[in-house]
């Protein structure tokens, strides 16, 4: 064979390897790899030898399916399933109410602490033999328990003496897809939308089932299918039929469907002249619409609404307010048990108040005025999903209204699906933040789970990072962000470290020598991206529209608050946004303790310094460095951290397949290149104001400022056409 042919064969083989890697990535954290440790495998075999699981419902059937997929893969042998209890059963799975009395007695005490969607997994002695009981109040709890049980097997936990109860702390654990009906995904970096509207309802893609399995495995129980910049067509019968087909799949995994409702739908698809929420015909239209939707989807979740925000229609178009709008829809959904999730992401083009203050100003007066089935969904920070923001001041201040935390899992401002950034670290930082609104310890987590003020509803939403890419999320490590979001929506008190640990084990392998350094890399990755993009409280330095790469110089967009210069305010005197009483006074929206802390540049945590203060270039940081040097060194540090990530990944090579190694290695190299781009572009630009040299240790920029300013990306992914 000639050299040419040989290399063709080689290319083909490497393609096959990479391709099979991608197929493996498709399985997410549900890989169910073969367990090589003989002792462990024997223990697990004994526990799962004969399984009692009555298949009386769809959820139970799906539960059984999962067990019969997972166990043979992990243990190399099948389990026996019985529909009726038998003496040989080693694993007994059923609702508590259905268990025979003597088995109930074995778990009665623990079971008292299991809530509605929670579960219990416990090993007990029964007829002198060890058995394991998996039980719950509702079928969905059984499915969650089995997923957890399989996860514990995947992560090689000792299950011989298991005694575990767990219940979700939030009611609504939701993904928000920003998917358009033409299958583009706003801010989507992992291909097109999963929802194949053209082929629905007739064609059910296997992928819908795998998507639902993945969600159920981490406890996600709601999804909104469509973009918040909504198209009213999804509310027409033609689309409702398609939505119904999806809802029918998801129901078997405990996932409810929500839709985004365009406020002007009564005009666009209802032929009315107005969408005024106080107009009786409009109210009637929404009531009829709700009724119609429930004929298709009897357990429909409700509406997610973006109104009077970034050009979307809303009640203010008719001189009405958010309460008028939200309550009108809530009233329509109420008879059927549906909710309205009303977004608080608002900032007006007619208001020149600091954008960071506007949502709070607009919503606080309405606290207590929304109907009981309205939840207000608030982004984690007051601007817009930046690499770091202080928590949104509405958390803690708005006491009577249940607030849904909105995180962004898709990495619009965090390097798209090219950069490895472990977001649970960011989520954890926000959830652990103390609002001090009801004294010390009033954390955001306690507001979100409803415990601080006793709100009846609670929830967390994540803007999905999922698309048609074979590996679902573009970057293999971005799967960890979907996973981690689900885990924190289940329990907002979990640590990001634990989440990284369990995700790595289920996704890659259980070798401690692999886990420890790679986990460290994940936990550091979030700070790295803050350092090389937006250090010391800087924010929104992103290039126009697409938000790919740096654009701190952008100053020509239609609205002042769309321009990066609005946010960094760099001038010859210094840099940063003064949000203290000498500036916009956004700090007044926080509890007095925090307001005082944030107002004082000497005491404020330095990661928020330039969010709240405009300071001179020679301002002395805690380290003793000048502000200019400190900023420059942070950018350099971010770049160095990415280099360290590459070293860590190279060292992990012996624990990875060629495909696993290669795909992340290539992405990390791009990340390094782009981290340098951020450093060089931002420092060169800020240097035009600071007029100071780069401090020792900061690499010289590879290109000129003009070069960086000239870069254009008309086809960057995820942009919505109307932004152009
Ligand atoms: C911004 C996005 C925009 C979204 C908006 C939102 O750039 O595409 O429509 O948030 O959350 O971050 O509504």
XYZ file of C-alpha atoms in Angstrom, residues 236-710:
475
model
C -52.066 27.856 17.420
C -53.658 24.393 17.115
C -51.187 23.336 14.437
C -48.307 23.780 16.851
C -50.197 22.711 19.960
C -50.570 19.309 18.373
C -46.807 19.127 18.078
C -46.301 20.363 21.605
C -48.718 17.687 22.759
C -46.572 14.984 21.152
C -43.540 16.228 23.055
C -45.501 16.545 26.292
C -46.642 12.940 25.909
C -43.022 11.780 25.883
C -41.895 14.019 28.698
C -44.787 13.086 30.974
C -43.375 9.594 31.401
C -40.292 11.210 32.916
C -42.106 13.676 35.144
C -41.312 16.700 32.968
C -44.027 19.312 32.402
C -44.149 21.517 29.357
C -44.452 25.308 29.453
C -44.686 27.669 26.506
C -43.551 31.227 26.051
C -46.584 33.426 25.476
C -46.233 36.474 23.295
C -48.215 39.236 24.878
C -49.582 40.447 21.574
C -50.848 36.969 20.594
C -54.528 38.055 20.761
C -53.789 40.443 17.908
C -51.423 38.245 15.933
C -53.321 34.988 16.030
C -56.614 36.025 17.591
C -57.599 38.792 15.175
C -58.315 41.198 18.044
C -57.480 44.873 17.716
C -55.728 45.097 21.062
C -53.856 43.026 23.623
C -54.779 45.377 26.489
C -54.980 43.195 29.601
C -57.928 45.168 30.951
C -59.954 44.643 27.796
C -62.645 42.036 28.395
C -62.310 40.498 24.941
C -58.592 40.078 25.476
C -59.130 38.435 28.853
C -61.683 36.113 27.324
C -59.270 35.279 24.510
C -56.580 34.149 26.951
C -59.130 32.175 28.953
C -60.261 30.341 25.852
C -56.695 29.833 24.765
C -55.800 28.285 28.111
C -58.823 26.010 27.879
C -57.824 24.943 24.397
C -54.220 24.240 25.411
C -55.397 22.011 28.259
C -57.447 19.925 25.856
C -54.169 19.063 24.139
C -51.968 18.902 27.231
C -53.943 18.189 30.411
C -50.922 18.781 32.646
C -49.629 21.861 30.813
C -47.307 23.857 33.108
C -48.193 27.368 32.045
C -46.694 30.439 30.392
C -43.257 31.979 30.581
C -43.475 35.648 29.610
C -40.981 38.286 28.580
C -42.975 41.486 28.388
C -41.916 45.077 27.825
C -38.323 44.107 27.603
C -35.985 44.647 24.678
C -38.827 45.452 22.310
C -41.171 42.631 23.323
C -44.808 43.707 23.638
C -46.366 43.922 27.065
C -49.011 45.572 29.215
C -47.128 48.881 29.238
C -47.939 49.265 25.543
C -51.490 49.927 26.785
C -50.580 52.027 29.796
C -50.997 49.023 32.105
C -48.438 47.380 34.361
C -46.796 44.021 35.046
C -49.447 43.040 37.584
C -52.246 43.693 35.092
C -50.488 41.571 32.502
C -49.384 38.702 34.701
C -52.663 38.415 36.593
C -54.696 38.377 33.420
C -52.804 35.321 32.224
C -52.753 33.794 35.699
C -56.514 34.021 35.857
C -56.825 32.192 32.565
C -54.552 29.381 33.754
C -55.789 29.124 37.319
C -58.777 26.802 36.717
C -56.389 24.263 35.204
C -53.601 24.540 37.770
C -51.183 26.394 35.491
C -48.618 29.020 36.449
C -47.419 32.260 34.968
C -43.713 32.849 35.149
C -43.234 36.541 34.532
C -39.689 37.671 33.801
C -38.170 40.637 35.587
C -35.491 41.201 32.959
C -36.611 44.702 32.096
C -34.778 47.932 31.384
C -36.347 50.684 29.443
C -35.127 52.771 26.563
C -37.136 55.655 28.023
C -35.385 55.505 31.377
C -31.866 56.746 31.844
C -31.514 55.367 35.368
C -28.592 52.973 35.758
C -29.744 49.789 34.044
C -28.692 47.773 37.108
C -31.411 49.543 39.120
C -34.360 49.348 36.771
C -35.863 45.907 37.404
C -35.903 46.485 41.153
C -37.459 49.930 40.732
C -40.096 48.572 38.402
C -41.050 45.447 40.357
C -40.738 46.264 44.049
C -43.953 48.314 44.168
C -45.857 45.254 42.926
C -44.783 42.921 45.726
C -47.877 41.226 47.113
C -50.068 42.191 44.173
C -49.554 39.175 41.946
C -51.962 36.251 41.989
C -50.892 33.086 43.806
C -50.015 31.261 40.612
C -47.578 33.932 39.436
C -43.853 33.550 39.924
C -41.443 36.324 39.012
C -38.284 35.100 37.352
C -35.172 37.121 38.117
C -31.733 36.780 36.558
C -28.971 36.016 39.021
C -27.434 39.467 38.656
C -28.824 42.943 37.937
C -27.325 43.297 34.449
C -27.191 40.200 32.295
C -25.458 36.869 32.950
C -21.984 38.366 33.147
C -19.001 36.209 34.184
C -19.430 37.775 37.617
C -22.147 39.989 39.038
C -23.280 40.687 42.565
C -26.603 38.983 43.241
C -29.734 40.728 41.968
C -31.064 43.093 44.676
C -34.630 41.874 44.096
C -33.623 38.703 45.958
C -34.496 39.343 49.544
C -36.164 42.690 48.903
C -39.252 41.256 47.201
C -40.722 39.282 50.038
C -44.241 38.238 49.178
C -43.679 37.145 45.611
C -42.081 33.797 44.852
C -38.908 34.541 42.902
C -37.571 32.016 40.420
C -33.811 32.168 40.033
C -32.816 32.445 36.378
C -29.329 31.228 35.541
C -27.896 31.020 32.070
C -26.420 27.623 31.322
C -25.634 28.491 27.739
C -22.427 30.497 27.755
C -23.464 33.672 25.970
C -20.980 35.747 27.949
C -18.614 32.977 28.914
C -16.892 31.939 25.709
C -19.781 30.110 24.028
C -19.411 26.335 23.907
C -15.695 26.660 23.197
C -14.492 27.602 26.669
C -14.351 25.177 29.540
C -16.111 26.983 32.370
C -17.700 25.018 35.193
C -20.764 27.102 35.985
C -21.951 25.470 39.227
C -19.141 27.468 40.824
C -20.880 30.662 39.662
C -24.321 29.357 40.647
C -23.043 28.390 44.083
C -21.527 31.834 44.634
C -24.882 33.464 43.909
C -26.936 31.012 45.986
C -24.593 31.355 48.950
C -24.650 35.172 48.829
C -26.061 36.676 51.976
C -28.672 39.334 51.273
C -28.892 40.346 54.978
C -32.527 41.221 54.311
C -33.736 39.322 57.353
C -30.516 39.494 59.309
C -27.319 37.543 58.769
C -27.809 34.236 57.000
C -30.580 35.443 54.650
C -28.951 33.729 51.708
C -30.245 33.798 48.164
C -30.721 30.015 48.395
C -33.174 30.520 51.268
C -35.130 33.007 49.211
C -35.197 30.796 46.166
C -36.348 27.732 48.103
C -39.052 29.851 49.737
C -37.888 29.144 53.279
C -36.871 32.683 54.282
C -40.272 34.241 53.748
C -42.447 31.136 53.587
C -43.390 31.521 49.921
C -45.626 28.726 48.720
C -44.007 28.318 45.302
C -40.307 28.039 44.540
C -38.191 27.474 41.491
C -35.004 27.753 39.506
C -34.715 28.098 35.742
C -31.675 27.594 33.553
C -31.366 28.883 30.005
C -30.472 25.648 28.249
C -27.177 24.978 26.488
C -28.611 22.056 24.559
C -28.839 21.516 20.818
C -28.505 18.971 18.050
C -24.739 18.519 18.456
C -24.068 14.835 18.983
C -22.756 15.592 22.450
C -25.772 17.879 23.132
C -23.836 20.855 24.528
C -20.956 21.565 22.138
C -18.206 21.264 24.732
C -18.070 17.940 26.538
C -17.521 19.804 29.797
C -20.584 21.951 29.142
C -22.571 18.814 29.934
C -21.426 19.381 33.508
C -23.239 22.715 33.487
C -26.551 21.119 32.517
C -25.938 18.422 35.101
C -24.859 20.884 37.788
C -27.791 23.169 37.169
C -30.178 20.263 37.697
C -28.461 19.205 40.893
C -28.599 22.737 42.326
C -32.221 23.172 41.313
C -32.875 20.017 43.314
C -30.803 21.187 46.243
C -29.391 24.728 46.151
C -27.177 23.942 49.128
C -25.017 21.353 47.331
C -21.379 22.246 46.865
C -19.952 22.761 43.410
C -17.070 20.543 44.421
C -19.323 17.610 45.067
C -21.136 18.206 41.799
C -17.872 18.251 39.840
C -16.818 15.052 41.572
C -19.960 13.095 40.826
C -20.202 14.384 37.269
C -16.613 13.405 36.476
C -17.113 9.931 37.878
C -20.281 9.294 35.934
C -18.924 10.863 32.743
C -15.275 9.805 32.627
C -13.989 7.380 35.257
C -13.591 6.786 38.960
C -9.821 6.892 39.139
C -8.855 9.204 41.989
C -5.649 10.200 40.210
C -7.791 11.483 37.368
C -10.590 12.975 39.444
C -8.589 15.160 41.832
C -6.599 17.319 39.371
C -9.404 17.529 36.815
C -11.874 18.520 39.503
C -9.466 21.241 40.615
C -9.263 22.419 37.034
C -13.061 22.623 36.778
C -13.384 24.520 40.028
C -10.758 27.022 38.952
C -12.151 27.485 35.445
C -14.810 30.005 36.412
C -12.332 32.365 38.079
C -10.068 31.989 35.059
C -12.759 33.267 32.702
C -13.545 36.182 35.026
C -9.846 37.060 35.077
C -9.291 37.002 31.340
C -12.620 38.636 30.439
C -13.976 40.905 33.190
C -11.704 41.131 36.255
C -12.258 43.197 39.410
C -15.949 43.857 38.794
C -15.680 45.009 35.180
C -18.622 43.865 33.107
C -20.242 43.838 29.697
C -17.069 44.414 27.719
C -18.428 42.121 24.991
C -18.467 42.873 21.311
C -21.695 44.014 19.705
C -24.733 41.798 19.394
C -23.132 38.394 19.175
C -21.089 38.849 22.372
C -18.217 36.825 20.957
C -14.910 38.251 22.134
C -13.992 41.645 23.531
C -15.389 44.973 22.361
C -14.758 47.435 25.211
C -14.467 50.222 22.650
C -18.003 49.804 21.284
C -19.875 53.086 21.701
C -22.173 53.402 18.728
C -25.194 51.223 19.515
C -28.721 52.615 19.473
C -29.116 52.652 23.225
C -26.465 53.868 25.687
C -26.903 50.779 27.870
C -26.086 48.454 24.994
C -22.574 49.898 24.738
C -19.627 48.547 26.727
C -18.381 52.110 27.329
C -21.539 52.672 29.408
C -20.394 49.937 31.788
C -16.661 50.460 32.242
C -16.606 54.262 32.000
C -12.858 54.301 31.439
C -11.347 57.764 31.085
C -8.039 59.408 31.826
C -9.018 59.643 35.494
C -9.764 55.977 36.002
C -12.235 53.185 35.407
C -15.431 51.661 36.810
C -19.122 52.445 37.345
C -19.884 54.566 40.391
C -22.970 52.958 41.886
C -22.468 54.499 45.340
C -24.456 57.560 46.542
C -22.053 59.799 44.595
C -23.072 57.949 41.450
C -26.197 55.994 40.528
C -26.712 54.868 44.122
C -27.603 51.328 43.086
C -26.188 50.199 46.421
C -29.315 51.587 48.117
C -31.211 48.602 46.714
C -29.266 46.247 48.976
C -29.752 45.753 52.724
C -28.040 48.531 54.737
C -25.226 46.261 55.874
C -24.325 45.384 52.291
C -24.935 48.904 50.994
C -22.373 50.206 53.493
C -19.940 47.475 52.627
C -20.295 48.029 48.893
C -20.054 51.818 49.267
C -16.641 51.570 50.845
C -13.905 50.824 48.291
C -11.607 49.730 51.094
C -14.002 47.095 52.443
C -15.897 45.871 49.414
C -14.785 42.426 48.212
C -12.410 43.338 45.389
C -14.171 41.092 42.896
C -16.975 43.707 42.874
C -14.743 46.777 43.062
C -15.321 48.299 39.614
C -18.962 47.211 39.539
C -19.615 49.758 42.259
C -16.754 52.258 42.041
C -15.024 54.483 39.546
C -11.436 54.634 40.766
C -8.216 56.299 39.643
C -5.655 54.267 37.747
C -3.192 54.618 40.590
C -5.705 53.549 43.256
C -3.987 51.100 45.612
C -5.425 47.587 45.704
C -5.214 45.323 48.737
C -2.177 43.689 47.178
C -0.388 47.045 47.114
C -0.493 47.139 43.316
C -1.963 50.114 41.492
C -5.381 49.555 39.941
C -3.882 49.596 36.444
C -1.231 47.025 37.332
C -3.816 44.947 39.181
C -6.149 44.833 36.181
C -3.308 43.916 33.839
C -2.043 41.192 36.161
C -5.523 39.698 36.484
C -5.835 39.448 32.704
C -2.461 37.738 32.603
C -3.467 35.439 35.441
C -6.534 34.336 33.512
C -4.360 33.409 30.557
C -1.943 31.544 32.832
C -4.839 29.647 34.369
C -5.908 28.410 30.952
C -2.325 27.234 30.346
C -2.522 25.362 33.645
C -5.770 23.785 32.539
C -4.005 22.529 29.428
C -1.213 21.026 31.543
C -3.755 19.330 33.793
C -5.543 17.873 30.804
C -2.283 16.650 29.272
C -1.392 14.927 32.538
C -4.795 13.275 32.570
C -4.167 11.652 29.199
C -3.359 8.173 30.590
C -6.862 8.015 32.071
C -8.633 8.998 28.875
C -9.341 7.485 25.502
C -7.637 9.159 22.578
C -10.962 10.681 21.539
C -11.794 12.004 25.000
C -8.371 13.561 25.302
C -8.241 15.075 21.868
C -11.606 16.814 21.759
C -11.031 18.743 24.988
C -7.404 19.417 24.163
C -8.359 21.129 20.905
C -10.987 23.220 22.654
C -8.568 24.251 25.391
C -6.094 25.450 22.766
C -8.803 27.679 21.274
C -9.673 28.887 24.762
C -6.032 29.847 25.351
C -5.910 31.759 22.094
C -9.119 33.577 22.947
C -8.036 34.310 26.521
C -4.969 36.039 25.085
C -7.200 37.907 22.663
C -9.283 39.192 25.574
C -6.196 40.196 27.550
C -4.490 41.979 24.702
C -7.557 43.741 23.296
C -8.792 44.991 26.673
C -5.411 46.074 27.972
C -4.462 47.894 24.770
C -7.771 49.705 24.816
C -7.691 50.643 28.511
C -4.071 51.692 28.111
C -5.205 54.505 25.814
C -6.718 56.030 28.982
C -4.324 54.891 31.692
C -1.251 55.876 29.665
C 0.808 53.458 31.713
C 3.120 50.617 30.732
C 2.179 47.005 31.267
C 3.635 45.754 34.532
C 6.354 43.091 34.628
C 4.922 39.636 34.100
C 2.290 40.664 31.566
C 3.053 39.437 28.063
C 3.300 41.951 25.264
C 0.226 42.027 23.006
C 0.696 40.137 19.766
C -1.341 42.636 17.715
C -2.339 46.277 17.665
C -5.534 47.750 19.063
C -6.598 48.644 15.506
C -6.294 45.010 14.565
C -8.518 43.868 17.442
C -11.047 46.580 16.698
C -11.186 45.510 13.082
